[in-house]
Amino acid sequence: MLERTAGLKQKFHDLYHSEARIFRAPGRVNLIGEHTDYNDGFVMPAAIDLYTCVAIAPRDDRKLLIHSANYSESREFSLDDPDPLPINHWSDYPRGVALALEQRGYRLRGADLLIKGDVPIGGGLSSSASVEVATCLAMVETSGLSIDRTEIARICQSAENDFVGMRCGIMDQFISCCGRAGHAMVLDCRSLDYRLLPLPEEVKLIICNTMVKHELADSQYNARRQECATGAGHLARRLSGVRSLRDVTMDDLKRYSGDLSDTVYRRCRHVVSENARVTRAAEALGGGDLNEFGRLMAASHLSLRDDYEVSCAELDLMVELASKVEGVYGARMTGGGFGGCTINLVEAGRIEEFERTIRQGYKETMGRMPDIYTCVAACGAEEILSG
Ligand code: GLA
């Protein structure tokens, strides 16, 4: 780690000939509670020890010079550009964050930035949120501003919603800001109240990457969001007190779903049942019942596969392979879906056997090797080197 920080500092010096401060923000894995955040519901993510680091130094003008070490590319922007437009490029994320800050009235200093991440890009572990949060914190601190973590998460979410054009919820940015080492977070995405639950030592978070991201993942995501809004609107007209699917019970849904299309009904059924699963999973984890936790993860996967239709053959295979290994409490897809990763809760002594089985089975059927990461729950964004 220290070596990597020193390497980044040196690279920054080579690029910009000045001394940098370094900030980092983690990726995340979601244990349960998928596609519930934008329905005002509950989620249970943990920040993981894969990070995006941002080295930064202020400039005397209002320019942002940004270099991505991952893409070996540089971009330059003016903070005074009257008509900034996204260009479907990695730089949209830091640029969108700078814009969102300025639009809220935070006056930024120009800066030189170097971004380097080890969260796999497009792997469903929130590489984008970690870029947003790390650059946001870096620009805020360098400009001498002070903004609380909840507001930073909201600013980063709005950068992604309004500039990048991905209508994500708040989960990824929030956990990247506020995660705690060794803990999962139960987050109420309406009030943003949260509880931290310690993860037991004897269980490891193993993440398996299918190495695919299917086309249309983002447009399908936005389409699911729309279907949920349609369902919520329908129920709100029939039931008082309903603002979003968060406010609907399974009984309400059955009773008032009369003229909902089958598709919208199933989308709602996923969200309503998933919210209930998060509550039960929090109780199970709190009470040390990992078997029950694992059963809820399995039910979540089936609901995402059949009702929400965001899984894919690669994810289903990973989950099926995992569920046959001794010592696996639970396995499910994690994140938005259509590729990306699965999360597996595995007994500490069984990791090698688990990895072997997954690698072999996945390679045999899909013809490619998965990446597998053994992660620990990490803490949220922080400064790791002061200038
Ligand atoms: C993506 C989004 C999150 C959340 C998940 C699905 O990761 O960025 O806001 O909606 O998908 O749970």
Short mmCIF file of C-alpha atoms and ligand atoms in Angstrom, two decimals:
data_model
loop_
_atom_site.label_atom_id
_atom_site.label_comp_id
_atom_site.label_asym_id
_atom_site.label_seq_id
_atom_site.Cartn_x
_atom_site.Cartn_y
_atom_site.Cartn_z
CA MET A 1 0.00 0.00 0.00
CA LEU A 2 2.70 2.42 1.08
CA GLU A 3 4.64 1.46 -2.02
CA ARG A 4 1.64 2.16 -4.22
CA THR A 5 1.07 5.54 -2.59
CA ALA A 6 4.72 6.42 -3.15
CA GLY A 7 4.43 5.29 -6.79
CA LEU A 8 1.40 7.49 -7.34
CA LYS A 9 3.08 10.49 -5.71
CA GLN A 10 6.09 10.00 -7.95
CA LYS A 11 3.96 9.65 -11.08
CA PHE A 12 2.10 12.82 -10.14
CA HIS A 13 5.40 14.62 -9.74
CA ASP A 14 6.58 13.39 -13.15
CA LEU A 15 3.36 14.61 -14.77
CA TYR A 16 2.77 17.93 -13.03
CA HIS A 17 6.09 18.76 -11.25
CA SER A 18 4.41 19.41 -7.91
CA GLU A 19 3.62 17.69 -4.63
CA ALA A 20 0.28 15.91 -4.31
CA ARG A 21 -2.16 15.08 -1.59
CA ILE A 22 -3.72 11.64 -2.10
CA PHE A 23 -7.31 10.59 -1.42
CA ARG A 24 -8.97 7.27 -1.97
CA ALA A 25 -12.51 5.88 -2.05
CA PRO A 26 -13.50 2.19 -1.98
CA GLY A 27 -15.66 0.13 -4.30
CA ARG A 28 -18.47 -1.85 -2.73
CA VAL A 29 -20.20 -5.17 -2.70
CA ASN A 30 -23.88 -5.45 -1.87
CA LEU A 31 -24.74 -8.38 0.40
CA ILE A 32 -28.50 -8.09 -0.12
CA GLY A 33 -31.09 -5.48 -1.15
CA GLU A 34 -30.74 -5.13 -4.91
CA HIS A 35 -32.63 -2.57 -6.99
CA THR A 36 -34.29 -1.30 -3.83
CA ASP A 37 -32.31 1.92 -3.35
CA TYR A 38 -34.13 3.93 -6.03
CA ASN A 39 -37.41 2.70 -4.57
CA ASP A 40 -36.64 4.38 -1.23
CA GLY A 41 -35.97 0.93 0.24
CA PHE A 42 -33.29 -0.94 2.19
CA VAL A 43 -29.84 -2.17 1.14
CA MET A 44 -26.95 -3.93 2.88
CA PRO A 45 -23.63 -3.10 1.20
CA ALA A 46 -20.07 -3.19 2.52
CA ALA A 47 -17.16 -1.09 1.24
CA ILE A 48 -14.34 -3.35 0.00
CA ASP A 49 -10.57 -3.05 -0.06
CA LEU A 50 -10.40 -2.21 -3.77
CA TYR A 51 -10.00 1.54 -4.29
CA THR A 52 -9.76 4.47 -6.63
CA CYS A 53 -6.95 6.81 -5.61
CA VAL A 54 -6.76 10.46 -6.62
CA ALA A 55 -3.58 12.50 -6.34
CA ILE A 56 -4.27 16.21 -6.50
CA ALA A 57 -2.65 19.66 -6.23
CA PRO A 58 -4.38 23.04 -6.62
CA ARG A 59 -3.74 25.39 -9.56
CA ASP A 60 -3.95 29.15 -9.67
CA ASP A 61 -6.51 29.20 -12.48
CA ARG A 62 -9.91 27.53 -12.95
CA LYS A 63 -8.71 24.61 -15.04
CA LEU A 64 -8.95 20.92 -14.23
CA LEU A 65 -6.17 18.80 -15.74
CA ILE A 66 -7.04 15.15 -15.25
CA HIS A 67 -4.88 12.17 -16.09
CA SER A 68 -6.19 8.61 -15.86
CA ALA A 69 -3.46 6.06 -15.19
CA ASN A 70 -5.90 3.25 -16.10
CA TYR A 71 -6.57 4.67 -19.57
CA SER A 72 -3.18 6.43 -19.99
CA GLU A 73 -5.01 9.53 -21.17
CA SER A 74 -5.27 13.18 -20.15
CA ARG A 75 -8.12 15.68 -20.43
CA GLU A 76 -8.34 19.38 -19.69
CA PHE A 77 -11.49 21.31 -18.75
CA SER A 78 -12.36 24.79 -17.63
CA LEU A 79 -14.56 25.14 -14.56
CA ASP A 80 -16.01 28.21 -16.32
CA ASP A 81 -17.12 26.35 -19.46
CA PRO A 82 -20.64 27.74 -20.06
CA ASP A 83 -21.99 24.64 -21.82
CA PRO A 84 -20.30 21.44 -20.59
CA LEU A 85 -21.56 18.26 -22.24
CA PRO A 86 -20.81 14.61 -21.47
CA ILE A 87 -18.70 12.83 -24.10
CA ASN A 88 -19.31 9.22 -23.04
CA HIS A 89 -15.81 8.94 -21.64
CA TRP A 90 -14.09 8.18 -18.30
CA SER A 91 -13.60 11.91 -17.75
CA ASP A 92 -17.39 12.44 -17.56
CA TYR A 93 -17.30 11.16 -13.96
CA PRO A 94 -14.81 13.63 -12.42
CA ARG A 95 -16.13 16.39 -14.63
CA GLY A 96 -19.74 15.67 -13.66
CA VAL A 97 -18.74 15.81 -9.99
CA ALA A 98 -17.02 19.20 -10.43
CA LEU A 99 -20.12 20.53 -12.19
CA ALA A 100 -22.49 19.18 -9.55
CA LEU A 101 -20.41 20.86 -6.84
CA GLU A 102 -20.36 24.20 -8.64
CA GLN A 103 -24.09 24.00 -9.42
CA ARG A 104 -24.74 23.69 -5.68
CA GLY A 105 -22.74 26.83 -5.09
CA TYR A 106 -19.43 25.32 -3.98
CA ARG A 107 -16.68 27.35 -5.61
CA LEU A 108 -13.78 25.10 -6.64
CA ARG A 109 -10.15 25.87 -7.24
CA GLY A 110 -8.59 24.62 -10.45
CA ALA A 111 -6.48 21.50 -9.90
CA ASP A 112 -4.17 18.92 -11.42
CA LEU A 113 -5.41 15.38 -10.85
CA LEU A 114 -4.10 11.88 -11.37
CA ILE A 115 -6.64 9.05 -11.05
CA LYS A 116 -5.72 5.41 -10.59
CA GLY A 117 -8.15 2.69 -9.61
CA ASP A 118 -8.01 -1.00 -8.86
CA VAL A 119 -11.79 -1.53 -8.73
CA PRO A 120 -12.45 -3.59 -11.88
CA ILE A 121 -14.11 -1.32 -14.42
CA GLY A 122 -17.62 -2.40 -15.44
CA GLY A 123 -17.50 -5.29 -12.94
CA GLY A 124 -20.48 -4.16 -10.87
CA LEU A 125 -18.34 -3.24 -7.85
CA SER A 126 -18.97 0.48 -8.20
CA SER A 127 -15.82 1.61 -9.89
CA SER A 128 -17.75 4.71 -11.02
CA ALA A 129 -18.92 5.63 -7.52
CA SER A 130 -15.39 5.20 -6.20
CA VAL A 131 -14.05 7.55 -8.91
CA GLU A 132 -16.78 10.08 -8.14
CA VAL A 133 -16.32 10.00 -4.37
CA ALA A 134 -12.51 10.07 -4.49
CA THR A 135 -12.44 13.02 -6.93
CA CYS A 136 -15.20 14.82 -5.02
CA LEU A 137 -13.39 14.56 -1.68
CA ALA A 138 -10.08 15.53 -3.32
CA MET A 139 -11.53 18.65 -5.02
CA VAL A 140 -13.51 19.67 -1.93
CA GLU A 141 -10.50 19.44 0.38
CA THR A 142 -8.15 21.12 -2.09
CA SER A 143 -10.60 24.01 -2.40
CA GLY A 144 -10.64 24.46 1.39
CA LEU A 145 -14.31 23.46 1.61
CA SER A 146 -15.98 21.23 4.14
CA ILE A 147 -18.98 19.14 3.10
CA ASP A 148 -20.51 16.33 5.12
CA ARG A 149 -20.45 12.76 3.84
CA THR A 150 -24.16 12.47 3.13
CA GLU A 151 -24.02 15.59 0.97
CA ILE A 152 -20.91 14.27 -0.83
CA ALA A 153 -22.79 11.05 -1.62
CA ARG A 154 -25.77 13.05 -2.94
CA ILE A 155 -23.55 15.27 -5.09
CA CYS A 156 -21.82 12.23 -6.62
CA GLN A 157 -25.15 10.52 -7.28
CA SER A 158 -26.45 13.62 -9.04
CA ALA A 159 -23.29 13.81 -11.16
CA GLU A 160 -24.02 10.30 -12.36
CA ASN A 161 -27.78 10.87 -12.78
CA ASP A 162 -27.66 14.27 -14.43
CA PHE A 163 -24.34 14.43 -16.28
CA VAL A 164 -23.35 10.84 -17.06
CA GLY A 165 -27.01 9.87 -17.60
CA MET A 166 -27.15 6.71 -15.48
CA ARG A 167 -30.17 6.94 -13.17
CA CYS A 168 -28.53 5.07 -10.26
CA GLY A 169 -29.73 5.18 -6.66
CA ILE A 170 -27.70 6.39 -3.67
CA MET A 171 -26.30 3.07 -2.40
CA ASP A 172 -22.89 2.99 -4.11
CA GLN A 173 -21.88 6.57 -3.39
CA PHE A 174 -23.17 6.37 0.18
CA ILE A 175 -21.26 3.25 1.17
CA SER A 176 -18.12 4.53 -0.56
CA CYS A 177 -18.38 7.64 1.65
CA CYS A 178 -19.48 6.05 4.93
CA GLY A 179 -18.35 2.39 5.04
CA ARG A 180 -16.73 1.04 8.20
CA ALA A 181 -13.95 -1.59 8.30
CA GLY A 182 -15.23 -5.04 9.30
CA HIS A 183 -18.88 -4.01 8.97
CA ALA A 184 -21.81 -4.23 6.60
CA MET A 185 -24.23 -1.30 6.52
CA VAL A 186 -28.01 -1.51 6.66
CA LEU A 187 -29.10 1.66 4.93
CA ASP A 188 -32.58 3.14 4.70
CA CYS A 189 -32.38 4.84 1.31
CA ARG A 190 -35.27 7.20 2.13
CA SER A 191 -34.05 8.72 5.39
CA LEU A 192 -30.37 7.79 4.87
CA ASP A 193 -30.32 6.50 8.46
CA TYR A 194 -28.03 3.54 8.80
CA ARG A 195 -26.76 0.87 11.15
CA LEU A 196 -23.40 -0.88 10.98
CA LEU A 197 -23.37 -4.62 11.60
CA PRO A 198 -20.09 -6.41 12.35
CA LEU A 199 -19.27 -9.23 9.94
CA PRO A 200 -18.20 -12.41 11.76
CA GLU A 201 -14.50 -13.31 11.54
CA GLU A 202 -15.17 -16.88 10.43
CA VAL A 203 -16.77 -15.82 7.17
CA LYS A 204 -15.06 -14.30 4.13
CA LEU A 205 -16.47 -12.13 1.35
CA ILE A 206 -15.48 -13.78 -1.90
CA ILE A 207 -16.35 -11.94 -5.09
CA CYS A 208 -16.40 -13.80 -8.41
CA ASN A 209 -16.21 -11.77 -11.60
CA THR A 210 -18.01 -13.26 -14.62
CA MET A 211 -15.78 -11.01 -16.80
CA VAL A 212 -18.81 -10.00 -18.87
CA LYS A 213 -20.85 -6.86 -19.06
CA HIS A 214 -23.78 -7.27 -21.38
CA GLU A 215 -24.70 -4.53 -23.76
CA LEU A 216 -27.77 -2.52 -22.79
CA ALA A 217 -27.02 -2.95 -19.07
CA ASP A 218 -27.43 0.78 -18.46
CA SER A 219 -30.52 1.22 -20.60
CA GLN A 220 -32.12 -1.85 -19.00
CA TYR A 221 -31.32 -0.35 -15.60
CA ASN A 222 -33.11 2.86 -16.49
CA ALA A 223 -36.02 0.81 -17.91
CA ARG A 224 -36.40 -1.12 -14.62
CA ARG A 225 -36.49 2.16 -12.76
CA GLN A 226 -39.28 3.36 -15.02
CA GLU A 227 -41.27 0.14 -14.51
CA CYS A 228 -41.00 0.59 -10.73
CA ALA A 229 -42.22 4.18 -11.04
CA THR A 230 -45.20 2.94 -13.09
CA GLY A 231 -46.03 0.33 -10.44
CA ALA A 232 -45.64 2.82 -7.59
CA GLY A 233 -47.84 5.38 -9.38
CA HIS A 234 -50.56 2.78 -9.92
CA LEU A 235 -50.54 1.76 -6.26
CA ALA A 236 -50.38 5.36 -5.03
CA ARG A 237 -53.66 6.09 -6.82
CA ARG A 238 -55.35 3.24 -4.94
CA LEU A 239 -53.70 3.39 -1.52
CA SER A 240 -53.12 6.42 0.63
CA GLY A 241 -49.63 6.98 2.01
CA VAL A 242 -47.81 5.32 -0.87
CA ARG A 243 -44.97 7.45 -2.22
CA SER A 244 -42.81 4.65 -3.57
CA LEU A 245 -42.64 0.85 -3.56
CA ARG A 246 -41.01 1.10 -0.13
CA ASP A 247 -44.47 1.86 1.28
CA VAL A 248 -46.15 -1.21 -0.23
CA THR A 249 -46.64 -4.60 1.47
CA MET A 250 -47.03 -7.90 -0.34
CA ASP A 251 -50.72 -7.96 0.63
CA ASP A 252 -51.24 -4.46 -0.81
CA LEU A 253 -49.54 -5.51 -3.99
CA LYS A 254 -51.69 -8.62 -4.41
CA ARG A 255 -54.88 -6.75 -3.62
CA TYR A 256 -54.36 -3.67 -5.81
CA SER A 257 -52.39 -5.01 -8.72
CA GLY A 258 -55.55 -5.68 -10.78
CA ASP A 259 -54.68 -3.97 -14.08
CA LEU A 260 -50.90 -3.88 -13.75
CA SER A 261 -49.11 -5.64 -16.60
CA ASP A 262 -47.51 -8.95 -15.65
CA THR A 263 -44.05 -7.42 -16.16
CA VAL A 264 -44.64 -4.44 -13.89
CA TYR A 265 -46.29 -6.71 -11.30
CA ARG A 266 -43.20 -8.94 -11.18
CA ARG A 267 -40.85 -5.94 -10.92
CA CYS A 268 -42.89 -4.69 -7.94
CA ARG A 269 -42.97 -8.15 -6.39
CA HIS A 270 -39.18 -8.27 -6.48
CA VAL A 271 -38.78 -4.89 -4.80
CA VAL A 272 -41.39 -5.54 -2.10
CA SER A 273 -40.02 -9.00 -1.28
CA GLU A 274 -36.40 -7.81 -1.42
CA ASN A 275 -37.05 -5.05 1.12
CA ALA A 276 -38.50 -7.65 3.49
CA ARG A 277 -35.47 -9.88 2.90
CA VAL A 278 -33.05 -7.09 3.89
CA THR A 279 -34.87 -6.62 7.20
CA ARG A 280 -34.78 -10.36 7.88
CA ALA A 281 -31.14 -10.61 6.79
CA ALA A 282 -30.18 -7.83 9.22
CA GLU A 283 -31.87 -9.76 12.03
CA ALA A 284 -30.12 -12.97 10.97
CA LEU A 285 -26.69 -11.31 10.84
CA GLY A 286 -27.28 -9.57 14.16
CA GLY A 287 -28.23 -12.92 15.71
CA GLY A 288 -25.28 -14.78 14.13
CA ASP A 289 -27.54 -16.97 11.97
CA LEU A 290 -25.45 -17.22 8.80
CA ASN A 291 -27.48 -20.12 7.43
CA GLU A 292 -30.62 -18.01 7.41
CA PHE A 293 -28.64 -15.14 5.90
CA GLY A 294 -27.50 -17.47 3.12
CA ARG A 295 -31.05 -18.66 2.43
CA LEU A 296 -32.15 -15.06 2.02
CA MET A 297 -29.28 -14.43 -0.41
CA ALA A 298 -30.40 -17.42 -2.49
CA ALA A 299 -34.00 -16.17 -2.52
CA SER A 300 -32.77 -12.72 -3.56
CA HIS A 301 -30.91 -14.19 -6.51
CA LEU A 302 -33.97 -16.12 -7.71
CA SER A 303 -36.15 -13.04 -7.44
CA LEU A 304 -33.61 -10.98 -9.42
CA ARG A 305 -33.42 -13.74 -12.03
CA ASP A 306 -37.11 -14.49 -12.44
CA ASP A 307 -39.06 -11.39 -11.38
CA TYR A 308 -36.65 -8.56 -12.02
CA GLU A 309 -34.87 -10.24 -14.95
CA VAL A 310 -31.46 -8.66 -14.44
CA SER A 311 -29.37 -11.83 -14.10
CA CYS A 312 -27.72 -13.65 -17.00
CA ALA A 313 -26.40 -17.15 -17.79
CA GLU A 314 -22.91 -16.33 -16.46
CA LEU A 315 -24.18 -15.06 -13.09
CA ASP A 316 -26.62 -17.96 -12.73
CA LEU A 317 -23.84 -20.45 -13.39
CA MET A 318 -21.55 -18.82 -10.80
CA VAL A 319 -24.28 -18.98 -8.18
CA GLU A 320 -25.17 -22.56 -9.04
CA LEU A 321 -21.52 -23.66 -8.84
CA ALA A 322 -21.05 -21.87 -5.51
CA SER A 323 -24.14 -23.34 -3.91
CA LYS A 324 -22.72 -26.85 -4.36
CA VAL A 325 -19.51 -26.14 -2.42
CA GLU A 326 -19.29 -27.13 1.28
CA GLY A 327 -18.92 -24.17 3.59
CA VAL A 328 -20.71 -21.64 1.36
CA TYR A 329 -23.42 -19.90 3.39
CA GLY A 330 -24.86 -17.92 0.53
CA ALA A 331 -24.25 -16.72 -3.03
CA ARG A 332 -26.02 -14.25 -5.27
CA MET A 333 -25.42 -11.72 -8.01
CA THR A 334 -24.42 -8.31 -6.66
CA GLY A 335 -24.99 -4.84 -8.14
CA GLY A 336 -27.05 -3.89 -11.17
CA GLY A 337 -26.73 -7.24 -13.00
CA PHE A 338 -26.42 -8.21 -16.70
CA GLY A 339 -22.92 -9.47 -15.92
CA GLY A 340 -20.48 -8.28 -13.30
CA CYS A 341 -19.95 -10.18 -10.08
CA THR A 342 -21.42 -12.56 -7.54
CA ILE A 343 -20.93 -12.23 -3.78
CA ASN A 344 -20.30 -15.37 -1.79
CA LEU A 345 -20.17 -15.79 1.97
CA VAL A 346 -17.67 -18.56 2.51
CA GLU A 347 -16.35 -20.26 5.65
CA ALA A 348 -12.75 -19.13 6.15
CA GLY A 349 -11.28 -22.65 5.92
CA ARG A 350 -13.02 -23.46 2.64
CA ILE A 351 -11.75 -20.72 0.38
CA GLU A 352 -9.28 -22.74 -1.65
CA GLU A 353 -11.76 -25.46 -2.46
CA PHE A 354 -14.32 -22.81 -3.32
CA GLU A 355 -12.01 -21.00 -5.73
CA ARG A 356 -10.92 -24.22 -7.40
CA THR A 357 -14.50 -25.35 -8.00
CA ILE A 358 -15.62 -22.01 -9.40
CA ARG A 359 -12.62 -21.57 -11.70
CA GLN A 360 -12.91 -25.07 -13.09
CA GLY A 361 -16.70 -25.10 -13.52
CA TYR A 362 -16.85 -21.63 -15.02
CA LYS A 363 -14.00 -22.22 -17.45
CA GLU A 364 -15.54 -25.51 -18.55
CA THR A 365 -18.92 -24.01 -19.48
CA MET A 366 -18.10 -20.41 -20.39
CA GLY A 367 -14.65 -20.94 -21.86
CA ARG A 368 -13.00 -18.19 -19.83
CA MET A 369 -11.37 -17.79 -16.43
CA PRO A 370 -13.16 -15.70 -13.83
CA ASP A 371 -11.30 -13.28 -11.57
CA ILE A 372 -11.86 -14.02 -7.90
CA TYR A 373 -11.24 -11.50 -5.10
CA THR A 374 -11.15 -12.26 -1.39
CA CYS A 375 -12.17 -8.97 0.16
CA VAL A 376 -12.49 -7.49 3.59
CA ALA A 377 -15.05 -4.86 4.55
CA ALA A 378 -13.17 -1.56 4.38
CA CYS A 379 -13.71 1.98 5.62
CA GLY A 380 -15.10 4.81 3.50
CA ALA A 381 -13.26 7.53 1.59
CA GLU A 382 -10.29 9.19 3.27
CA GLU A 383 -7.10 11.14 2.72
CA ILE A 384 -4.14 8.77 2.71
CA LEU A 385 -1.29 11.21 2.08
CA SER A 386 -1.30 14.85 3.08
CA GLY A 387 0.83 17.13 0.91
C1 GLA B 1 -26.20 -0.15 -9.38
C2 GLA B 1 -26.65 1.24 -8.95
C3 GLA B 1 -27.17 1.23 -7.50
C4 GLA B 1 -28.20 0.13 -7.28
C5 GLA B 1 -27.70 -1.20 -7.85
C6 GLA B 1 -28.76 -2.26 -7.81
O1 GLA B 1 -25.08 -0.53 -8.64
O2 GLA B 1 -25.59 2.16 -9.06
O3 GLA B 1 -27.69 2.49 -7.18
O4 GLA B 1 -29.43 0.48 -7.83
O5 GLA B 1 -27.25 -1.10 -9.19
O6 GLA B 1 -29.09 -2.59 -6.49
#
